[in-house]
Coordinates of C-alpha atoms and ligand atoms in Angstrom, one line a residue:
M1 CA 17.7 -59.2 -28.7
A2 CA 19.6 -57.5 -25.8
K3 CA 19.0 -53.8 -25.3
V4 CA 21.8 -51.5 -26.2
K5 CA 22.4 -48.7 -23.7
Y6 CA 23.9 -45.3 -24.6
Y7 CA 25.2 -42.4 -22.6
Y8 CA 25.8 -38.8 -23.5
D9 CA 29.5 -37.8 -23.6
S10 CA 29.7 -34.1 -22.8
E11 CA 33.2 -33.8 -24.1
T12 CA 32.5 -35.1 -27.6
L13 CA 28.9 -33.9 -27.4
S14 CA 27.7 -37.2 -28.8
Y15 CA 25.9 -40.4 -27.6
K16 CA 28.1 -43.4 -27.0
K17 CA 27.3 -47.0 -26.5
I18 CA 27.7 -48.6 -23.0
E19 CA 30.0 -51.6 -23.2
K20 CA 28.9 -54.5 -21.1
N21 CA 31.6 -55.7 -18.8
I22 CA 31.1 -59.2 -17.3
K23 CA 34.0 -58.8 -14.9
K24 CA 32.7 -55.5 -13.5
Q25 CA 29.3 -57.1 -12.9
I26 CA 30.8 -60.0 -11.0
I27 CA 32.7 -57.6 -8.7
R28 CA 29.5 -55.7 -8.1
V29 CA 27.6 -58.8 -7.1
L30 CA 30.4 -59.8 -4.8
L31 CA 30.5 -56.4 -3.2
V32 CA 26.8 -56.5 -2.5
M33 CA 27.2 -60.0 -0.9
I34 CA 30.0 -58.9 1.3
A35 CA 28.1 -55.8 2.4
S36 CA 25.0 -57.9 3.3
I37 CA 27.2 -60.4 5.3
L38 CA 28.9 -57.5 7.1
S39 CA 25.6 -55.9 8.0
M40 CA 24.3 -59.2 9.3
I41 CA 27.4 -59.6 11.5
L42 CA 26.9 -56.0 12.7
G43 CA 23.3 -56.8 13.4
F44 CA 24.1 -59.9 15.5
F45 CA 26.8 -57.8 17.3
I46 CA 24.3 -55.1 18.2
I47 CA 21.6 -57.6 19.2
G48 CA 24.2 -59.6 21.3
N49 CA 25.3 -56.5 23.1
F50 CA 22.1 -54.7 23.8
F51 CA 19.7 -57.6 24.1
D52 CA 20.5 -60.6 26.3
S53 CA 19.7 -64.1 25.3
P54 CA 17.6 -66.2 27.7
K55 CA 20.8 -68.2 28.7
Q56 CA 22.6 -64.9 29.4
K57 CA 19.6 -63.6 31.5
Q58 CA 19.7 -66.9 33.5
L59 CA 23.5 -66.5 34.1
Q60 CA 23.1 -62.9 35.1
R61 CA 20.4 -63.8 37.6
E62 CA 22.7 -66.4 39.2
L63 CA 25.5 -64.0 39.3
D64 CA 23.3 -61.4 41.1
F65 CA 22.2 -64.0 43.5
V66 CA 25.8 -64.9 44.3
K67 CA 26.8 -61.3 44.8
I68 CA 23.9 -60.5 47.1
N69 CA 24.7 -63.5 49.2
E70 CA 28.3 -62.6 49.3
Q71 CA 27.3 -59.2 50.7
L72 CA 25.2 -60.9 53.4
H73 CA 28.0 -63.3 54.2
N74 CA 30.5 -60.4 54.6
K75 CA 28.0 -58.7 57.0
K76 CA 27.7 -61.9 59.0
I77 CA 31.5 -62.2 59.2
Q78 CA 31.7 -58.6 60.4
Q79 CA 29.1 -59.4 63.1
L80 CA 31.1 -62.5 64.2
E81 CA 34.3 -60.4 64.2
N82 CA 32.7 -57.9 66.6
I83 CA 31.5 -60.6 69.0
L84 CA 35.0 -62.2 68.9
K85 CA 36.6 -58.8 69.5
E86 CA 34.5 -58.4 72.7
V87 CA 35.5 -61.9 73.9
E88 CA 39.2 -61.1 73.2
E89 CA 39.0 -57.8 75.1
R90 CA 37.4 -59.5 78.1
D91 CA 40.1 -62.2 77.8
N92 CA 42.9 -59.7 77.9
N93 CA 41.6 -57.2 80.4
I94 CA 39.8 -59.4 82.8
Y95 CA 40.6 -63.1 82.7
R96 CA 44.3 -62.9 81.9
L97 CA 44.8 -59.9 84.1
F98 CA 43.1 -61.7 87.0
F99 CA 45.4 -64.7 86.7
E100 CA 48.4 -62.5 86.3
V101 CA 49.4 -63.5 82.7
N102 CA 50.3 -61.1 80.0
P103 CA 47.6 -60.1 77.6
I104 CA 47.9 -61.5 74.0
P105 CA 49.1 -58.6 71.8
E106 CA 46.6 -57.3 69.2
E107 CA 49.2 -58.0 66.5
R108 CA 49.4 -61.7 67.4
R109 CA 45.7 -62.1 67.5
N110 CA 45.2 -60.3 64.1
S111 CA 48.3 -61.4 62.2
G112 CA 47.4 -62.9 58.8
L113 CA 48.3 -66.4 57.8
G114 CA 51.7 -67.2 56.4
G115 CA 52.5 -68.2 52.8
V116 CA 52.3 -65.8 49.9
N117 CA 50.8 -68.4 47.6
R118 CA 48.0 -69.4 49.9
Y119 CA 45.3 -67.9 47.7
K120 CA 46.9 -68.4 44.2
D121 CA 44.1 -70.7 43.0
L122 CA 41.6 -67.9 43.6
H123 CA 43.3 -65.4 41.2
G124 CA 42.5 -64.9 37.6
Y125 CA 38.7 -64.8 37.6
D126 CA 36.3 -61.9 37.1
N127 CA 35.1 -62.3 40.7
S128 CA 38.4 -63.1 42.3
E129 CA 38.4 -60.1 44.5
I130 CA 35.0 -61.0 46.1
V131 CA 36.0 -64.6 46.7
L132 CA 39.4 -63.6 48.0
E133 CA 38.0 -61.1 50.5
V134 CA 35.5 -63.6 51.9
T135 CA 38.1 -66.4 52.1
K136 CA 40.7 -64.2 53.8
N137 CA 38.2 -62.9 56.4
I138 CA 37.0 -66.5 57.2
D139 CA 40.7 -67.6 57.6
L140 CA 41.5 -64.7 59.9
L141 CA 38.4 -65.4 61.9
S142 CA 39.3 -69.1 62.3
K143 CA 42.8 -68.1 63.4
R144 CA 41.6 -65.6 66.0
L145 CA 39.1 -68.2 67.3
Y146 CA 41.9 -70.7 67.6
I147 CA 44.2 -68.3 69.6
Q148 CA 41.2 -67.4 71.8
S149 CA 40.4 -71.0 72.6
K150 CA 44.1 -71.7 73.5
S151 CA 44.0 -68.7 75.8
L152 CA 40.9 -70.0 77.5
D153 CA 42.6 -73.4 77.9
E154 CA 45.5 -71.6 79.6
I155 CA 43.1 -69.6 81.9
L156 CA 41.2 -72.8 82.9
K157 CA 44.5 -74.5 83.9
L158 CA 45.5 -71.3 85.9
A159 CA 42.1 -71.2 87.5
E160 CA 42.4 -74.8 88.6
N161 CA 45.9 -74.2 89.9
K162 CA 44.8 -71.0 91.6
E163 CA 41.9 -72.8 93.3
K164 CA 44.4 -75.5 94.6
L165 CA 46.8 -72.8 95.7
L166 CA 44.1 -70.9 97.5
S167 CA 43.0 -73.9 99.4
A168 CA 46.6 -75.1 100.1
I169 CA 48.1 -71.9 101.3
P170 CA 48.1 -71.6 105.2
A171 CA 45.4 -69.1 105.8
I172 CA 43.7 -69.6 109.2
Q173 CA 44.7 -69.3 112.8
P174 CA 45.6 -72.9 113.9
V175 CA 43.9 -72.4 117.3
K176 CA 40.4 -71.0 117.7
K177 CA 40.4 -67.5 119.0
E178 CA 37.8 -68.4 121.7
D179 CA 40.3 -71.0 123.0
L180 CA 43.2 -68.5 123.4
T181 CA 44.2 -67.3 126.8
R182 CA 46.5 -64.8 125.1
M183 CA 48.8 -64.4 122.2
A184 CA 52.1 -64.6 123.9
S185 CA 54.7 -63.9 121.4
G186 CA 55.1 -63.0 117.7
Y187 CA 57.7 -63.4 115.0
G188 CA 61.0 -61.4 115.6
M189 CA 63.6 -60.9 118.3
R190 CA 62.4 -62.2 121.6
Q191 CA 63.9 -63.0 125.0
D192 CA 64.6 -66.7 125.6
P193 CA 62.5 -67.9 128.6
F194 CA 65.3 -70.2 129.7
N195 CA 68.5 -68.2 129.4
K196 CA 67.0 -64.7 128.9
A197 CA 69.2 -64.1 125.8
W198 CA 67.7 -62.2 122.9
K199 CA 67.2 -64.4 119.9
M200 CA 65.2 -64.7 116.7
H201 CA 61.7 -66.2 117.3
W202 CA 60.8 -67.8 114.0
G203 CA 57.0 -68.3 114.6
M204 CA 54.0 -67.3 116.7
D205 CA 53.1 -68.6 120.1
F206 CA 49.4 -69.1 120.9
T207 CA 48.7 -69.7 124.6
A208 CA 45.9 -72.1 125.3
P209 CA 45.1 -74.8 127.9
R210 CA 46.6 -78.2 127.4
G211 CA 44.4 -80.4 125.2
T212 CA 43.1 -77.4 123.1
P213 CA 42.4 -78.6 119.5
V214 CA 44.9 -77.5 116.8
F215 CA 43.8 -77.2 113.2
A216 CA 45.6 -77.5 109.9
S217 CA 45.8 -74.0 108.4
G218 CA 45.6 -75.3 104.8
D219 CA 45.2 -78.4 102.6
G220 CA 48.3 -80.6 102.4
V221 CA 50.1 -83.8 103.4
V222 CA 51.5 -84.5 106.9
K223 CA 55.3 -84.8 106.3
R224 CA 56.2 -85.3 110.0
A225 CA 54.3 -86.1 113.2
D226 CA 57.1 -86.9 115.7
N227 CA 59.3 -85.5 118.5
K228 CA 62.7 -86.1 116.8
A229 CA 63.4 -82.5 116.0
S230 CA 65.3 -80.8 118.7
G231 CA 63.3 -78.3 120.9
Y232 CA 60.0 -78.7 119.1
G233 CA 58.8 -81.7 121.1
K234 CA 55.9 -83.5 119.6
H235 CA 55.4 -81.6 116.4
I236 CA 53.6 -81.8 113.0
R237 CA 54.8 -80.5 109.6
I238 CA 52.3 -80.2 106.8
D239 CA 53.5 -79.8 103.2
H240 CA 51.0 -77.6 101.3
G241 CA 52.7 -77.7 98.0
F242 CA 53.7 -74.5 96.1
G243 CA 56.7 -74.3 98.5
Y244 CA 54.6 -73.9 101.6
I245 CA 55.1 -75.8 104.9
S246 CA 53.4 -75.2 108.2
L247 CA 54.8 -76.4 111.6
Y248 CA 52.9 -77.0 114.8
A249 CA 55.1 -77.6 117.9
H250 CA 55.0 -78.6 121.6
L251 CA 51.9 -80.7 121.1
N252 CA 50.4 -82.9 123.8
K253 CA 48.9 -85.4 121.3
Y254 CA 48.7 -86.1 117.6
N255 CA 45.5 -86.6 115.7
V256 CA 47.2 -87.4 112.3
R257 CA 49.9 -89.7 111.1
K258 CA 52.8 -89.1 108.7
G259 CA 51.7 -89.4 105.1
Q260 CA 48.0 -88.4 105.9
R261 CA 46.3 -86.0 103.6
V262 CA 44.5 -83.1 105.5
K263 CA 42.2 -80.3 104.6
R264 CA 42.2 -76.8 106.0
G265 CA 40.4 -76.8 109.4
D266 CA 41.0 -80.5 110.1
L267 CA 41.8 -81.4 113.7
I268 CA 45.5 -82.5 113.7
G269 CA 46.6 -82.5 117.3
F270 CA 46.3 -80.9 120.8
V271 CA 48.1 -78.1 122.6
G272 CA 50.8 -79.2 125.0
S273 CA 54.2 -78.2 126.4
T274 CA 56.5 -80.9 125.1
G275 CA 60.1 -80.1 124.0
R276 CA 61.8 -76.8 124.9
S277 CA 58.7 -75.1 126.4
T278 CA 57.8 -73.3 129.7
A279 CA 54.0 -73.6 129.5
P280 CA 51.3 -75.1 127.4
H281 CA 51.1 -73.2 124.1
L282 CA 51.3 -73.8 120.3
H283 CA 54.4 -72.6 118.5
Y284 CA 53.4 -72.1 114.9
E285 CA 55.7 -71.5 111.9
I286 CA 55.2 -71.0 108.1
H287 CA 58.0 -71.8 105.7
K288 CA 58.0 -70.8 102.0
N289 CA 60.8 -72.4 99.9
K290 CA 62.7 -73.2 103.1
K291 CA 62.5 -69.6 104.4
K292 CA 60.6 -68.9 107.6
L293 CA 57.9 -66.2 107.1
N294 CA 56.0 -64.2 109.6
P295 CA 52.7 -66.2 110.2
L296 CA 50.9 -62.9 111.0
N297 CA 50.6 -62.4 107.2
F298 CA 48.6 -65.7 106.8
Y299 CA 45.4 -65.3 108.9
Y300 CA 43.2 -63.7 106.3
G301 CA 41.0 -66.8 106.4
N302 CA 39.2 -66.6 109.7
L303 CA 39.9 -63.2 111.3
S304 CA 37.9 -60.0 111.1
P305 CA 40.0 -56.8 110.5
E306 CA 39.5 -55.9 114.2
E307 CA 40.6 -59.3 115.4
F308 CA 43.6 -59.2 113.0
A309 CA 44.6 -55.7 114.4
A310 CA 44.4 -57.0 118.0
L311 CA 46.5 -60.1 117.1
Q312 CA 49.1 -57.9 115.3
K313 CA 49.3 -55.6 118.4
A314 CA 49.9 -58.6 120.7
A315 CA 52.4 -60.2 118.4
E316 CA 54.5 -57.0 118.2
V317 CA 55.0 -56.9 122.0
K318 CA 58.8 -57.5 122.4
G319 CA 58.4 -59.7 125.5
Q320 CA 59.5 -63.2 126.3
S321 CA 58.6 -66.2 124.2
Y322 CA 57.4 -69.5 125.6
D323 CA 60.1 -71.6 123.8
Ligands
ZN1 ZN1 57.4 -70.1 119.8

């Protein structure tokens, strides 16, 4: 027989029977179940947040590893950037300056790469910022290296050209100083030995005995070796390239033919007095882009400063020329 439960009703001051209500009991059971489920979920939530699972620990270790390496890589990129910066500065301030080309502006060397969407695939991840930074730095470094290598290509070409120019340009006295009896006349207004009229003397006269060796003053190709130009007699013209031509007149004999390639210092002929000349001497001219220049400015190859000063003094004497 089921127990009958009573409760004391303080209003009526009497005991009353407790009615059993199945519905209420079901609700109570359900509430207990819901509460336990909720506390279980809460439990998992707390455990999940404050205590990592082995899988999570593993992932965290890997992430830490990647982050540490990323820092190391950034440091290395920074070191490479510093080295490259030194090379760039040397390139601008020494190499390019020496070869007389403009330095590459800082903005051109360091400008980023074009295209706004270049890195769009890298966005949208937790570590996007880290990956973006490294990628951008490497891209910029690659671009700077490319510009630097192009600059060095240019410098190399200029250096090769400069070397050619330096060996081509007329730069030595065409008659040995020991062979000279005197330097008769320089570039400028001189008195004509035949009619005594003052006229422009377009070269320099080196007085030396007939048969004295004459040397090419720079590398080049013999363009003429004949006596068909009026007044010059037997003469040689050497084309040095870069607009330069040297001319050797009144020769006694040739030692080269037209079309022959010569080097600076090669024996090309011998002093004479052919053509419009009063005595054995070498008349020497230098042309640049068809203009006749003062040869005095082209002897830095084989004269000491004292010898040059003496030559300059003699060349300035406004006397009579030999041709
Ligand atoms: Zn002359």
